[in-house]
Amino acid sequence: SHNNKGRKPDHQLTQTYHRIVKSINIMGLLQQPTIILGLFTLTLTALSSSEAWITPSNSKLPVATRFSTATTTKLSSVTTPATTEYAKPERYTTDHPNNNVPPHIAALVGRGLHTKPAHPIGIIRSKIQEYFASLPEDYKLFDAEDPIVTTTQCFDDLRIPPDHPGRSPSDTYYITDDTLLRTHTSAHQSQHLRDGFDCFLCAGDVYRRDEIDSSHYPAFHQLEAVKLFDPEVVKG
């Protein structure tokens, strides 16, 4: 349950964290010569449902740091509103006739789990960011963007066709006919590219109307990296 503030993580969630840490060699994964627009998407469904992550005093779990221009010379943050500004359920449960955001989903928005230093999502996010901070390129970090996006941002700009099932109200949380809770952090790509950024990271919470089971939860997190390459450099 997401309503577990002040409680220690249960045994299954603890095991999930250790499996992630042991099974993902992040540095090895990121060093593969993969050249695509969206390099990585980090989806942590099970961990996203835990609002509070309380570790024992003798824990050896790594502690993540919040990245900004003050903490690294290679990875800089772009100023965006604090995620607490998004923790207002009334923003998402409007009177629009086609609004399908239930109160329990609206209450999940704005928790900023990916920015919490001791939360597993924040820890893994920091490890990925450490790698990108080591690269010669100046990757900008966007990690506190408004979760409300337009259908143009979320679908049209990504060439998702009008009849794609992902656009259906059965799959997506709509606020109005033209605005919704982002279903992926890729919804911000087109705006950043238009603003002139050619290499950046997007991290944040995303929402889909999935049925809850062992591998699905309506709120989860993604982290993706985007880099534009000179065609002359990557041509075969």
GROMACS .gro file of N, CA and C in nm, residues 127-204:
model
  234
  127LYS      N    1   2.273   0.678  -0.899
  127LYS     CA    2   2.377   0.598  -0.962
  127LYS      C    3   2.381   0.620  -1.113
  128ILE      N    4   2.263   0.626  -1.173
  128ILE     CA    5   2.257   0.652  -1.317
  128ILE      C    6   2.310   0.792  -1.347
  129GLN      N    7   2.271   0.888  -1.264
  129GLN     CA    8   2.316   1.025  -1.286
  129GLN      C    9   2.466   1.039  -1.267
  130GLU      N   10   2.523   0.961  -1.175
  130GLU     CA   11   2.667   0.965  -1.156
  130GLU      C   12   2.740   0.928  -1.285
  131TYR      N   13   2.684   0.830  -1.355
  131TYR     CA   14   2.747   0.790  -1.480
  131TYR      C   15   2.741   0.904  -1.582
  132PHE      N   16   2.624   0.962  -1.600
  132PHE     CA   17   2.612   1.070  -1.698
  132PHE      C   18   2.693   1.192  -1.658
  133ALA      N   19   2.711   1.214  -1.528
  133ALA     CA   20   2.795   1.324  -1.482
  133ALA      C   21   2.941   1.301  -1.517
  134SER      N   22   2.979   1.175  -1.542
  134SER     CA   23   3.119   1.144  -1.575
  134SER      C   24   3.149   1.162  -1.723
  135LEU      N   25   3.047   1.184  -1.804
  135LEU     CA   26   3.067   1.198  -1.948
  135LEU      C   27   3.112   1.339  -1.984
  136PRO      N   28   3.177   1.356  -2.096
  136PRO     CA   29   3.224   1.490  -2.134
  136PRO      C   30   3.110   1.586  -2.172
  137GLU      N   31   2.997   1.531  -2.216
  137GLU     CA   32   2.885   1.618  -2.252
  137GLU      C   33   2.818   1.676  -2.127
  138ASP      N   34   2.759   1.791  -2.143
  138ASP     CA   35   2.689   1.857  -2.032
  138ASP      C   36   2.541   1.820  -2.037
  139TYR      N   37   2.505   1.709  -1.974
  139TYR     CA   38   2.366   1.666  -1.971
  139TYR      C   39   2.288   1.752  -1.872
  140LYS      N   40   2.176   1.807  -1.917
  140LYS     CA   41   2.088   1.882  -1.828
  140LYS      C   42   1.993   1.784  -1.760
  141LEU      N   43   1.960   1.814  -1.637
  141LEU     CA   44   1.871   1.727  -1.561
  141LEU      C   45   1.737   1.795  -1.538
  142PHE      N   46   1.630   1.728  -1.580
  142PHE     CA   47   1.493   1.773  -1.554
  142PHE      C   48   1.429   1.669  -1.463
  143ASP      N   49   1.405   1.705  -1.338
  143ASP     CA   50   1.351   1.605  -1.245
  143ASP      C   51   1.234   1.657  -1.162
  144ALA      N   52   1.180   1.772  -1.199
  144ALA     CA   53   1.067   1.825  -1.122
  144ALA      C   54   0.969   1.896  -1.214
  145GLU      N   55   0.935   1.831  -1.323
  145GLU     CA   56   0.846   1.892  -1.421
  145GLU      C   57   0.701   1.863  -1.388
  146ASP      N   58   0.614   1.949  -1.437
  146ASP     CA   59   0.472   1.934  -1.411
  146ASP      C   60   0.420   1.803  -1.469
  147PRO      N   61   0.357   1.719  -1.388
  147PRO     CA   62   0.304   1.591  -1.440
  147PRO      C   63   0.184   1.607  -1.531
  148ILE      N   64   0.125   1.727  -1.535
  148ILE     CA   65   0.016   1.752  -1.629
  148ILE      C   66   0.075   1.792  -1.763
  149VAL      N   67   0.043   1.717  -1.867
  149VAL     CA   68   0.091   1.747  -2.001
  149VAL      C   69  -0.027   1.747  -2.097
  150THR      N   70  -0.003   1.790  -2.217
  150THR     CA   71  -0.108   1.793  -2.319
  150THR      C   72  -0.105   1.666  -2.402
  151THR      N   73  -0.213   1.641  -2.472
  151THR     CA   74  -0.216   1.526  -2.562
  151THR      C   75  -0.113   1.542  -2.673
  152THR      N   76  -0.085   1.666  -2.711
  152THR     CA   77   0.017   1.691  -2.812
  152THR      C   78   0.153   1.647  -2.763
  153GLN      N   79   0.187   1.686  -2.640
  153GLN     CA   80   0.316   1.648  -2.583
  153GLN      C   81   0.329   1.497  -2.565
  154CYS      N   82   0.225   1.437  -2.512
  154CYS     CA   83   0.232   1.296  -2.472
  154CYS      C   84   0.217   1.200  -2.589
  155PHE      N   85   0.143   1.243  -2.691
  155PHE     CA   86   0.113   1.151  -2.801
  155PHE      C   87   0.153   1.204  -2.938
  156ASP      N   88   0.100   1.319  -2.978
  156ASP     CA   89   0.121   1.368  -3.115
  156ASP      C   90   0.268   1.391  -3.148
  157ASP      N   91   0.340   1.459  -3.055
  157ASP     CA   92   0.481   1.489  -3.082
  157ASP      C   93   0.566   1.362  -3.090
  158LEU      N   94   0.517   1.254  -3.034
  158LEU     CA   95   0.590   1.126  -3.036
  158LEU      C   96   0.537   1.034  -3.146
  159ARG      N   97   0.451   1.090  -3.232
  159ARG     CA   98   0.395   1.016  -3.346
  159ARG      C   99   0.315   0.894  -3.303
  160ILE      N  100   0.247   0.907  -3.191
  160ILE     CA  101   0.156   0.801  -3.147
  160ILE      C  102   0.022   0.827  -3.216
  161PRO      N  103  -0.025   0.736  -3.299
  161PRO     CA  104  -0.144   0.761  -3.382
  161PRO      C  105  -0.271   0.782  -3.299
  162PRO      N  106  -0.370   0.850  -3.356
  162PRO     CA  107  -0.494   0.880  -3.284
  162PRO      C  108  -0.569   0.756  -3.236
  163ASP      N  109  -0.554   0.645  -3.305
  163ASP     CA  110  -0.627   0.524  -3.267
  163ASP      C  111  -0.544   0.431  -3.177
  164HIS      N  112  -0.430   0.479  -3.129
  164HIS     CA  113  -0.347   0.395  -3.043
  164HIS      C  114  -0.420   0.369  -2.910
  165PRO      N  115  -0.419   0.245  -2.861
  165PRO     CA  116  -0.491   0.214  -2.737
  165PRO      C  117  -0.440   0.291  -2.615
  166GLY      N  118  -0.314   0.336  -2.620
  166GLY     CA  119  -0.261   0.412  -2.508
  166GLY      C  120  -0.330   0.544  -2.487
  167ARG      N  121  -0.401   0.594  -2.590
  167ARG     CA  122  -0.475   0.719  -2.577
  167ARG      C  123  -0.611   0.699  -2.511
  168SER      N  124  -0.653   0.577  -2.502
  168SER     CA  125  -0.787   0.548  -2.452
  168SER      C  126  -0.802   0.588  -2.305
  169PRO      N  127  -0.920   0.638  -2.265
  169PRO     CA  128  -0.945   0.667  -2.123
  169PRO      C  129  -0.933   0.544  -2.034
  170SER      N  130  -0.937   0.427  -2.093
  170SER     CA  131  -0.919   0.306  -2.013
  170SER      C  132  -0.772   0.284  -1.978
  171ASP      N  133  -0.682   0.355  -2.049
  171ASP     CA  134  -0.539   0.341  -2.025
  171ASP      C  135  -0.475   0.466  -1.965
  172THR      N  136  -0.539   0.580  -1.982
  172THR     CA  137  -0.478   0.708  -1.946
  172THR      C  138  -0.570   0.789  -1.855
  173TYR      N  139  -0.509   0.862  -1.762
  173TYR     CA  140  -0.584   0.949  -1.671
  173TYR      C  141  -0.597   1.088  -1.733
  174TYR      N  142  -0.718   1.120  -1.778
  174TYR     CA  143  -0.742   1.249  -1.840
  174TYR      C  144  -0.795   1.349  -1.737
  175ILE      N  145  -0.745   1.472  -1.747
  175ILE     CA  146  -0.794   1.581  -1.663
  175ILE      C  147  -0.899   1.659  -1.740
  176THR      N  148  -0.870   1.689  -1.866
  176THR     CA  149  -0.968   1.742  -1.960
  176THR      C  150  -0.950   1.663  -2.089
  177ASP      N  151  -1.018   1.706  -2.194
  177ASP     CA  152  -1.002   1.636  -2.322
  177ASP      C  153  -0.860   1.649  -2.377
  178ASP      N  154  -0.792   1.758  -2.341
  178ASP     CA  155  -0.662   1.788  -2.398
  178ASP      C  156  -0.546   1.780  -2.300
  179THR      N  157  -0.573   1.755  -2.173
  179THR     CA  158  -0.466   1.745  -2.073
  179THR      C  159  -0.480   1.615  -1.993
  180LEU      N  160  -0.369   1.566  -1.943
  180LEU     CA  161  -0.367   1.436  -1.876
  180LEU      C  162  -0.247   1.426  -1.784
  181LEU      N  163  -0.248   1.324  -1.698
  181LEU     CA  164  -0.128   1.290  -1.622
  181LEU      C  165  -0.035   1.215  -1.716
  182ARG      N  166   0.088   1.260  -1.726
  182ARG     CA  167   0.181   1.200  -1.823
  182ARG      C  168   0.188   1.049  -1.806
  183THR      N  169   0.190   0.980  -1.916
  183THR     CA  170   0.204   0.834  -1.914
  183THR      C  171   0.349   0.790  -1.931
  184HIS      N  172   0.436   0.886  -1.963
  184HIS     CA  173   0.579   0.859  -1.974
  184HIS      C  174   0.654   0.992  -1.967
  185THR      N  175   0.778   0.988  -1.925
  185THR     CA  176   0.857   1.112  -1.921
  185THR      C  177   0.894   1.159  -2.061
  186SER      N  178   0.873   1.075  -2.161
  186SER     CA  179   0.899   1.116  -2.300
  186SER      C  180   0.809   1.231  -2.342
  187ALA      N  181   0.702   1.256  -2.266
  187ALA     CA  182   0.612   1.367  -2.298
  187ALA      C  183   0.683   1.502  -2.293
  188HIS      N  184   0.799   1.508  -2.229
  188HIS     CA  185   0.871   1.635  -2.216
  188HIS      C  186   0.981   1.649  -2.321
  189GLN      N  187   1.007   1.545  -2.399
  189GLN     CA  188   1.118   1.548  -2.493
  189GLN      C  189   1.106   1.659  -2.596
  190SER      N  190   0.990   1.670  -2.658
  190SER     CA  191   0.976   1.765  -2.770
  190SER      C  192   1.000   1.908  -2.724
  191GLN      N  193   0.952   1.944  -2.605
  191GLN     CA  194   0.970   2.080  -2.556
  191GLN      C  195   1.117   2.109  -2.529
  192HIS      N  196   1.188   2.014  -2.470
  192HIS     CA  197   1.330   2.035  -2.442
  192HIS      C  198   1.411   2.045  -2.571
  193LEU      N  199   1.375   1.965  -2.669
  193LEU     CA  200   1.444   1.973  -2.797
  193LEU      C  201   1.416   2.107  -2.864
  194ARG      N  202   1.293   2.154  -2.857
  194ARG     CA  203   1.260   2.285  -2.914
  194ARG      C  204   1.334   2.398  -2.841
  195ASP      N  205   1.360   2.377  -2.711
  195ASP     CA  206   1.430   2.478  -2.633
  195ASP      C  207   1.581   2.475  -2.655
  196GLY      N  208   1.626   2.382  -2.738
  196GLY     CA  209   1.767   2.381  -2.776
  196GLY      C  210   1.856   2.285  -2.700
  197PHE      N  211   1.798   2.202  -2.615
  197PHE     CA  212   1.879   2.104  -2.543
  197PHE      C  213   1.904   1.982  -2.632
  198ASP      N  214   2.029   1.944  -2.647
  198ASP     CA  215   2.058   1.828  -2.732
  198ASP      C  216   2.103   1.707  -2.654
  199CYS      N  217   2.119   1.718  -2.522
  199CYS     CA  218   2.144   1.601  -2.437
  199CYS      C  219   2.092   1.633  -2.297
  200PHE      N  220   2.004   1.548  -2.248
  200PHE     CA  221   1.940   1.576  -2.120
  200PHE      C  222   1.883   1.448  -2.060
  201LEU      N  223   1.852   1.455  -1.932
  201LEU     CA  224   1.786   1.348  -1.858
  201LEU      C  225   1.650   1.396  -1.812
  202CYS      N  226   1.551   1.308  -1.818
  202CYS     CA  227   1.419   1.334  -1.764
  202CYS      C  228   1.388   1.227  -1.660
  203ALA      N  229   1.352   1.268  -1.540
  203ALA     CA  230   1.314   1.174  -1.435
  203ALA      C  231   1.184   1.220  -1.373
  204GLY      N  232   1.097   1.125  -1.341
  204GLY     CA  233   0.972   1.165  -1.278
  204GLY      C  234   0.873   1.053  -1.263
   0.00000   0.00000   0.00000
